[in-house]
Amino acid sequence: MEPHYNIYPLGDSALTIDFGNRIDEAINDQVLARFYDLQQNPLPAMIEAVPAYSSLTIFYDPYEIKKIIHSVSAFEWMKSQTKNWLNQSFPIGEKTNNLITIPVCYDDVYAPDLKHICQAKNISKEELINIHTGKTYRVYMLGFLPGFAYMGELDQAISFPRKQQPGITAAGSVGIAGKQTGIYPVQSPGGWQIIGRTPLKMFDPTKECPTLLKAGDEIRFKSISKHEFNHYPGGHS
């Protein structure tokens, strides 16, 4: 059975394969499986591939393509190569996702937006924390900042829109935006609602693998005290 997808150009040296344009674990499984296959078996003229929630972008070298063929555009040739690859039989392998526990301090000093969400949702701080820590989240993609993991899906009881006015957000801040939750790996402008902070380093450029999380990982949040946060081994905040 052929996968359902659309292919469209992204500038003059990339194309995007859209598998459904929605947050869906089965679609994300397919995106990641395809991504890892390209890591082992890159397409001709391919430079790199970048996975997202429900799409996969392939960057390519149009000059290399022009050395091969002149009758069609680089995009049309690359699109044809991509379609041939996509239409091959491609079983999704058994999941081997890592389960990672992230400690989070939900103390007011690290959670500037928590009270506002509780008031708007008419729930207690304890209820919000219990809901946020009470399920396993999937890392659908990394983006925006190095190591910023987009995770879902949040329980509807605590989902909340982004801020209308972004502000400076500290490294390690745990935020909510719609049905997503995420962690700021470095200090940055940001518009997510901040409900806590982790002492873990989410991004360390000195390491061989600089990001703590990767797409496909499964995450559990664990509530810790302010004292535990301040004395966490290897903490950065």
mmCIF file of C-alpha atoms in Angstrom:
data_model
loop_
_atom_site.group_PDB
_atom_site.id
_atom_site.type_symbol
_atom_site.label_atom_id
_atom_site.label_comp_id
_atom_site.label_asym_id
_atom_site.label_seq_id
_atom_site.Cartn_x
_atom_site.Cartn_y
_atom_site.Cartn_z
ATOM 1 C CA MET A 1 0.000 0.000 0.000
ATOM 2 C CA GLU A 2 1.400 3.378 -1.037
ATOM 3 C CA PRO A 3 1.885 5.941 1.728
ATOM 4 C CA HIS A 4 -0.276 9.043 1.517
ATOM 5 C CA TYR A 5 1.868 12.138 1.036
ATOM 6 C CA ASN A 6 2.362 15.396 -0.830
ATOM 7 C CA ILE A 7 5.716 16.693 -2.047
ATOM 8 C CA TYR A 8 6.371 20.389 -2.512
ATOM 9 C CA PRO A 9 9.488 22.561 -3.034
ATOM 10 C CA LEU A 10 11.118 24.450 -0.193
ATOM 11 C CA GLY A 11 13.215 27.082 -1.912
ATOM 12 C CA ASP A 12 15.446 25.982 -4.775
ATOM 13 C CA SER A 13 17.446 23.298 -2.960
ATOM 14 C CA ALA A 14 15.010 21.395 -0.751
ATOM 15 C CA LEU A 15 11.699 19.582 -0.852
ATOM 16 C CA THR A 16 9.244 18.645 1.871
ATOM 17 C CA ILE A 17 7.233 15.426 2.093
ATOM 18 C CA ASP A 18 3.999 16.073 3.976
ATOM 19 C CA PHE A 19 2.411 12.901 5.372
ATOM 20 C CA GLY A 20 -0.680 14.475 6.896
ATOM 21 C CA ASN A 21 -0.056 17.870 8.527
ATOM 22 C CA ARG A 22 -1.261 16.843 11.992
ATOM 23 C CA ILE A 23 0.037 15.526 15.290
ATOM 24 C CA ASP A 24 -0.273 11.764 14.984
ATOM 25 C CA GLU A 25 2.016 9.124 16.489
ATOM 26 C CA ALA A 26 1.635 6.689 13.586
ATOM 27 C CA ILE A 27 2.549 9.403 11.070
ATOM 28 C CA ASN A 28 5.509 10.474 13.191
ATOM 29 C CA ASP A 29 6.670 6.844 13.346
ATOM 30 C CA GLN A 30 6.712 6.789 9.551
ATOM 31 C CA VAL A 31 8.557 10.117 9.350
ATOM 32 C CA LEU A 32 11.259 8.942 11.752
ATOM 33 C CA ALA A 33 11.627 5.534 10.104
ATOM 34 C CA ARG A 34 12.066 7.238 6.738
ATOM 35 C CA PHE A 35 14.529 9.716 8.261
ATOM 36 C CA TYR A 36 16.699 6.969 9.745
ATOM 37 C CA ASP A 37 16.621 5.074 6.456
ATOM 38 C CA LEU A 38 17.968 8.168 4.672
ATOM 39 C CA GLN A 39 20.748 8.396 7.240
ATOM 40 C CA GLN A 40 21.904 4.961 6.098
ATOM 41 C CA ASN A 41 20.886 5.194 2.429
ATOM 42 C CA PRO A 42 20.896 8.820 1.244
ATOM 43 C CA LEU A 43 19.287 9.705 -2.053
ATOM 44 C CA PRO A 44 21.499 10.913 -4.920
ATOM 45 C CA ALA A 45 22.557 14.571 -4.457
ATOM 46 C CA MET A 46 21.040 14.637 -0.974
ATOM 47 C CA ILE A 47 22.797 16.849 1.595
ATOM 48 C CA GLU A 48 20.696 16.160 4.695
ATOM 49 C CA ALA A 49 17.195 15.318 5.894
ATOM 50 C CA VAL A 50 15.249 17.010 8.694
ATOM 51 C CA PRO A 51 12.224 15.321 10.334
ATOM 52 C CA ALA A 52 9.259 17.193 11.824
ATOM 53 C CA TYR A 53 5.887 16.209 13.329
ATOM 54 C CA SER A 54 4.350 14.905 10.130
ATOM 55 C CA SER A 55 6.800 15.888 7.412
ATOM 56 C CA LEU A 56 10.320 15.206 6.229
ATOM 57 C CA THR A 57 12.445 17.811 4.460
ATOM 58 C CA ILE A 58 15.263 16.748 2.148
ATOM 59 C CA PHE A 59 17.986 19.241 1.267
ATOM 60 C CA TYR A 60 19.857 18.557 -1.970
ATOM 61 C CA ASP A 61 22.573 20.004 -4.210
ATOM 62 C CA PRO A 62 20.982 21.300 -7.444
ATOM 63 C CA TYR A 63 24.412 21.667 -9.078
ATOM 64 C CA GLU A 64 25.097 17.966 -8.609
ATOM 65 C CA ILE A 65 21.745 17.181 -10.195
ATOM 66 C CA LYS A 66 22.497 19.381 -13.197
ATOM 67 C CA LYS A 67 25.619 17.302 -13.775
ATOM 68 C CA ILE A 68 23.374 14.256 -14.105
ATOM 69 C CA ILE A 69 20.416 15.582 -16.115
ATOM 70 C CA HIS A 70 19.427 18.757 -17.996
ATOM 71 C CA SER A 71 15.941 17.972 -19.302
ATOM 72 C CA VAL A 72 13.995 18.808 -16.121
ATOM 73 C CA SER A 73 14.428 21.071 -13.104
ATOM 74 C CA ALA A 74 16.457 19.925 -10.111
ATOM 75 C CA PHE A 75 13.262 19.856 -8.039
ATOM 76 C CA GLU A 76 11.353 17.681 -10.528
ATOM 77 C CA TRP A 77 14.258 15.232 -10.748
ATOM 78 C CA MET A 78 14.645 15.066 -6.982
ATOM 79 C CA LYS A 79 10.882 14.712 -6.573
ATOM 80 C CA SER A 80 10.931 11.719 -8.932
ATOM 81 C CA GLN A 81 13.783 10.102 -6.982
ATOM 82 C CA THR A 82 11.937 10.729 -3.726
ATOM 83 C CA LYS A 83 8.658 9.259 -5.005
ATOM 84 C CA ASN A 84 10.434 6.097 -6.183
ATOM 85 C CA TRP A 85 11.986 5.744 -2.729
ATOM 86 C CA LEU A 86 8.703 6.440 -0.927
ATOM 87 C CA ASN A 87 6.775 3.901 -2.980
ATOM 88 C CA GLN A 88 9.096 1.071 -2.035
ATOM 89 C CA SER A 89 7.807 -1.383 0.536
ATOM 90 C CA PHE A 90 8.939 0.043 3.850
ATOM 91 C CA PRO A 91 7.835 -1.691 7.060
ATOM 92 C CA ILE A 92 7.992 0.338 10.270
ATOM 93 C CA GLY A 93 10.391 -1.436 12.616
ATOM 94 C CA GLU A 94 9.814 -2.300 16.241
ATOM 95 C CA LYS A 95 9.976 0.723 18.522
ATOM 96 C CA THR A 96 13.119 1.098 20.593
ATOM 97 C CA ASN A 97 12.363 4.489 22.073
ATOM 98 C CA ASN A 98 14.242 5.641 25.158
ATOM 99 C CA LEU A 99 12.199 6.413 28.273
ATOM 100 C CA ILE A 100 13.737 9.430 30.002
ATOM 101 C CA THR A 101 12.669 10.998 33.289
ATOM 102 C CA ILE A 102 13.024 14.781 33.487
ATOM 103 C CA PRO A 103 13.074 16.350 36.990
ATOM 104 C CA VAL A 104 11.104 19.610 37.163
ATOM 105 C CA CYS A 105 10.745 22.157 39.943
ATOM 106 C CA TYR A 106 7.286 23.725 39.799
ATOM 107 C CA ASP A 107 8.070 26.293 42.508
ATOM 108 C CA ASP A 108 6.684 29.772 41.793
ATOM 109 C CA VAL A 109 10.159 31.252 41.302
ATOM 110 C CA TYR A 110 10.660 28.945 38.298
ATOM 111 C CA ALA A 111 7.037 28.920 37.131
ATOM 112 C CA PRO A 112 5.956 32.492 36.329
ATOM 113 C CA ASP A 113 2.854 31.419 34.366
ATOM 114 C CA LEU A 114 1.633 28.522 36.479
ATOM 115 C CA LYS A 115 -0.749 30.532 38.677
ATOM 116 C CA HIS A 116 -2.325 32.210 35.673
ATOM 117 C CA ILE A 117 -3.033 28.856 34.024
ATOM 118 C CA CYS A 118 -4.463 27.438 37.262
ATOM 119 C CA GLN A 119 -6.796 30.406 37.634
ATOM 120 C CA ALA A 120 -7.921 30.245 34.009
ATOM 121 C CA LYS A 121 -8.478 26.482 34.194
ATOM 122 C CA ASN A 122 -9.973 26.608 37.677
ATOM 123 C CA ILE A 123 -7.630 23.941 39.011
ATOM 124 C CA SER A 124 -5.131 23.889 41.872
ATOM 125 C CA LYS A 125 -1.382 23.988 41.444
ATOM 126 C CA GLU A 126 -1.194 20.419 42.749
ATOM 127 C CA GLU A 127 -3.749 19.267 40.161
ATOM 128 C CA LEU A 128 -1.796 20.876 37.328
ATOM 129 C CA ILE A 129 1.449 19.276 38.496
ATOM 130 C CA ASN A 130 -0.218 15.878 38.866
ATOM 131 C CA ILE A 131 -1.663 16.099 35.380
ATOM 132 C CA HIS A 132 1.616 17.263 33.817
ATOM 133 C CA THR A 133 3.622 14.511 35.536
ATOM 134 C CA GLY A 134 0.941 11.858 35.146
ATOM 135 C CA LYS A 135 1.518 10.736 31.577
ATOM 136 C CA THR A 136 4.252 9.787 29.134
ATOM 137 C CA TYR A 137 5.024 12.254 26.355
ATOM 138 C CA ARG A 138 6.516 11.613 22.961
ATOM 139 C CA VAL A 139 9.266 13.784 21.486
ATOM 140 C CA TYR A 140 7.851 14.449 18.032
ATOM 141 C CA MET A 141 10.641 16.670 16.767
ATOM 142 C CA LEU A 142 13.500 19.004 17.667
ATOM 143 C CA GLY A 143 13.509 22.574 16.413
ATOM 144 C CA PHE A 144 13.364 26.324 17.086
ATOM 145 C CA LEU A 145 16.518 26.083 19.239
ATOM 146 C CA PRO A 146 19.239 23.383 19.376
ATOM 147 C CA GLY A 147 17.783 20.615 21.521
ATOM 148 C CA PHE A 148 14.302 22.147 21.920
ATOM 149 C CA ALA A 149 12.003 19.117 22.042
ATOM 150 C CA TYR A 150 8.370 19.431 20.983
ATOM 151 C CA MET A 151 6.430 16.910 23.071
ATOM 152 C CA GLY A 152 2.828 15.855 23.094
ATOM 153 C CA GLU A 153 0.126 15.539 23.706
ATOM 154 C CA LEU A 154 -0.936 17.450 26.782
ATOM 155 C CA ASP A 155 -4.080 16.577 28.666
ATOM 156 C CA GLN A 156 -6.815 18.968 27.548
ATOM 157 C CA ALA A 157 -7.280 19.992 31.193
ATOM 158 C CA ILE A 158 -3.973 21.893 31.142
ATOM 159 C CA SER A 159 -3.536 22.798 27.475
ATOM 160 C CA PHE A 160 -3.144 26.549 27.079
ATOM 161 C CA PRO A 161 -2.393 28.998 24.248
ATOM 162 C CA ARG A 162 0.953 30.688 23.765
ATOM 163 C CA LYS A 163 1.541 34.125 25.234
ATOM 164 C CA GLN A 164 0.522 37.077 23.126
ATOM 165 C CA GLN A 165 3.727 38.871 24.090
ATOM 166 C CA PRO A 166 6.915 36.737 24.176
ATOM 167 C CA GLY A 167 9.591 37.373 26.794
ATOM 168 C CA ILE A 168 13.074 36.189 27.747
ATOM 169 C CA THR A 169 12.935 32.600 28.978
ATOM 170 C CA ALA A 170 15.596 30.928 31.133
ATOM 171 C CA ALA A 171 17.439 27.762 30.114
ATOM 172 C CA GLY A 172 15.654 24.673 31.414
ATOM 173 C CA SER A 173 12.229 26.323 31.492
ATOM 174 C CA VAL A 174 9.380 23.866 30.953
ATOM 175 C CA GLY A 175 6.545 25.355 28.959
ATOM 176 C CA ILE A 176 3.085 24.733 27.548
ATOM 177 C CA ALA A 177 1.775 25.841 24.149
ATOM 178 C CA GLY A 178 -1.551 24.472 22.997
ATOM 179 C CA LYS A 179 -1.407 20.686 23.343
ATOM 180 C CA GLN A 180 2.384 20.660 23.424
ATOM 181 C CA THR A 181 4.934 20.809 26.210
ATOM 182 C CA GLY A 182 8.611 21.597 25.745
ATOM 183 C CA ILE A 183 11.852 22.604 27.435
ATOM 184 C CA TYR A 184 13.976 25.634 26.537
ATOM 185 C CA PRO A 185 17.563 24.348 26.198
ATOM 186 C CA VAL A 186 19.150 27.800 26.430
ATOM 187 C CA GLN A 187 18.040 31.277 27.495
ATOM 188 C CA SER A 188 15.974 32.632 24.665
ATOM 189 C CA PRO A 189 13.023 34.820 23.715
ATOM 190 C CA GLY A 190 9.939 32.632 23.913
ATOM 191 C CA GLY A 191 6.169 32.664 24.069
ATOM 192 C CA TRP A 192 5.344 29.396 25.795
ATOM 193 C CA GLN A 193 3.610 29.439 29.179
ATOM 194 C CA ILE A 194 6.301 28.536 31.744
ATOM 195 C CA ILE A 195 5.187 26.156 34.500
ATOM 196 C CA GLY A 196 8.522 24.952 35.885
ATOM 197 C CA ARG A 197 12.212 24.437 35.282
ATOM 198 C CA THR A 198 14.542 21.449 35.038
ATOM 199 C CA PRO A 199 18.136 21.477 36.282
ATOM 200 C CA LEU A 200 19.195 19.183 33.452
ATOM 201 C CA LYS A 201 21.279 20.478 30.567
ATOM 202 C CA MET A 202 19.191 19.903 27.475
ATOM 203 C CA PHE A 203 21.950 21.059 25.114
ATOM 204 C CA ASP A 204 25.694 20.708 25.605
ATOM 205 C CA PRO A 205 27.815 21.486 22.503
ATOM 206 C CA THR A 206 30.895 19.914 24.136
ATOM 207 C CA LYS A 207 29.360 16.438 23.968
ATOM 208 C CA GLU A 208 29.475 14.075 20.997
ATOM 209 C CA CYS A 209 25.668 14.002 21.093
ATOM 210 C CA PRO A 210 24.900 17.593 22.150
ATOM 211 C CA THR A 211 21.137 17.177 22.681
ATOM 212 C CA LEU A 212 19.762 15.259 25.650
ATOM 213 C CA LEU A 213 16.596 14.273 23.783
ATOM 214 C CA LYS A 214 15.924 13.072 20.268
ATOM 215 C CA ALA A 215 12.812 12.565 18.159
ATOM 216 C CA GLY A 216 10.996 9.384 19.167
ATOM 217 C CA ASP A 217 12.067 9.463 22.822
ATOM 218 C CA GLU A 218 9.439 9.028 25.527
ATOM 219 C CA ILE A 219 9.463 11.451 28.442
ATOM 220 C CA ARG A 220 8.117 11.423 31.994
ATOM 221 C CA PHE A 221 8.275 14.526 34.175
ATOM 222 C CA LYS A 222 9.045 14.166 37.871
ATOM 223 C CA SER A 223 8.292 16.919 40.398
ATOM 224 C CA ILE A 224 11.230 17.957 42.604
ATOM 225 C CA SER A 225 11.562 20.529 45.395
ATOM 226 C CA LYS A 226 13.384 23.840 45.181
ATOM 227 C CA HIS A 227 16.105 22.393 47.422
ATOM 228 C CA GLU A 228 16.529 19.381 45.125
ATOM 229 C CA PHE A 229 16.671 21.694 42.137
ATOM 230 C CA ASN A 230 19.391 23.876 43.665
ATOM 231 C CA HIS A 231 21.499 20.845 44.644
ATOM 232 C CA TYR A 232 20.905 18.698 41.572
ATOM 233 C CA PRO A 233 24.148 17.008 40.392
ATOM 234 C CA GLY A 234 25.412 18.660 37.243
ATOM 235 C CA GLY A 235 22.605 21.221 37.254
ATOM 236 C CA HIS A 236 23.094 24.408 35.270
ATOM 237 C CA SER A 237 20.444 26.752 36.643
#
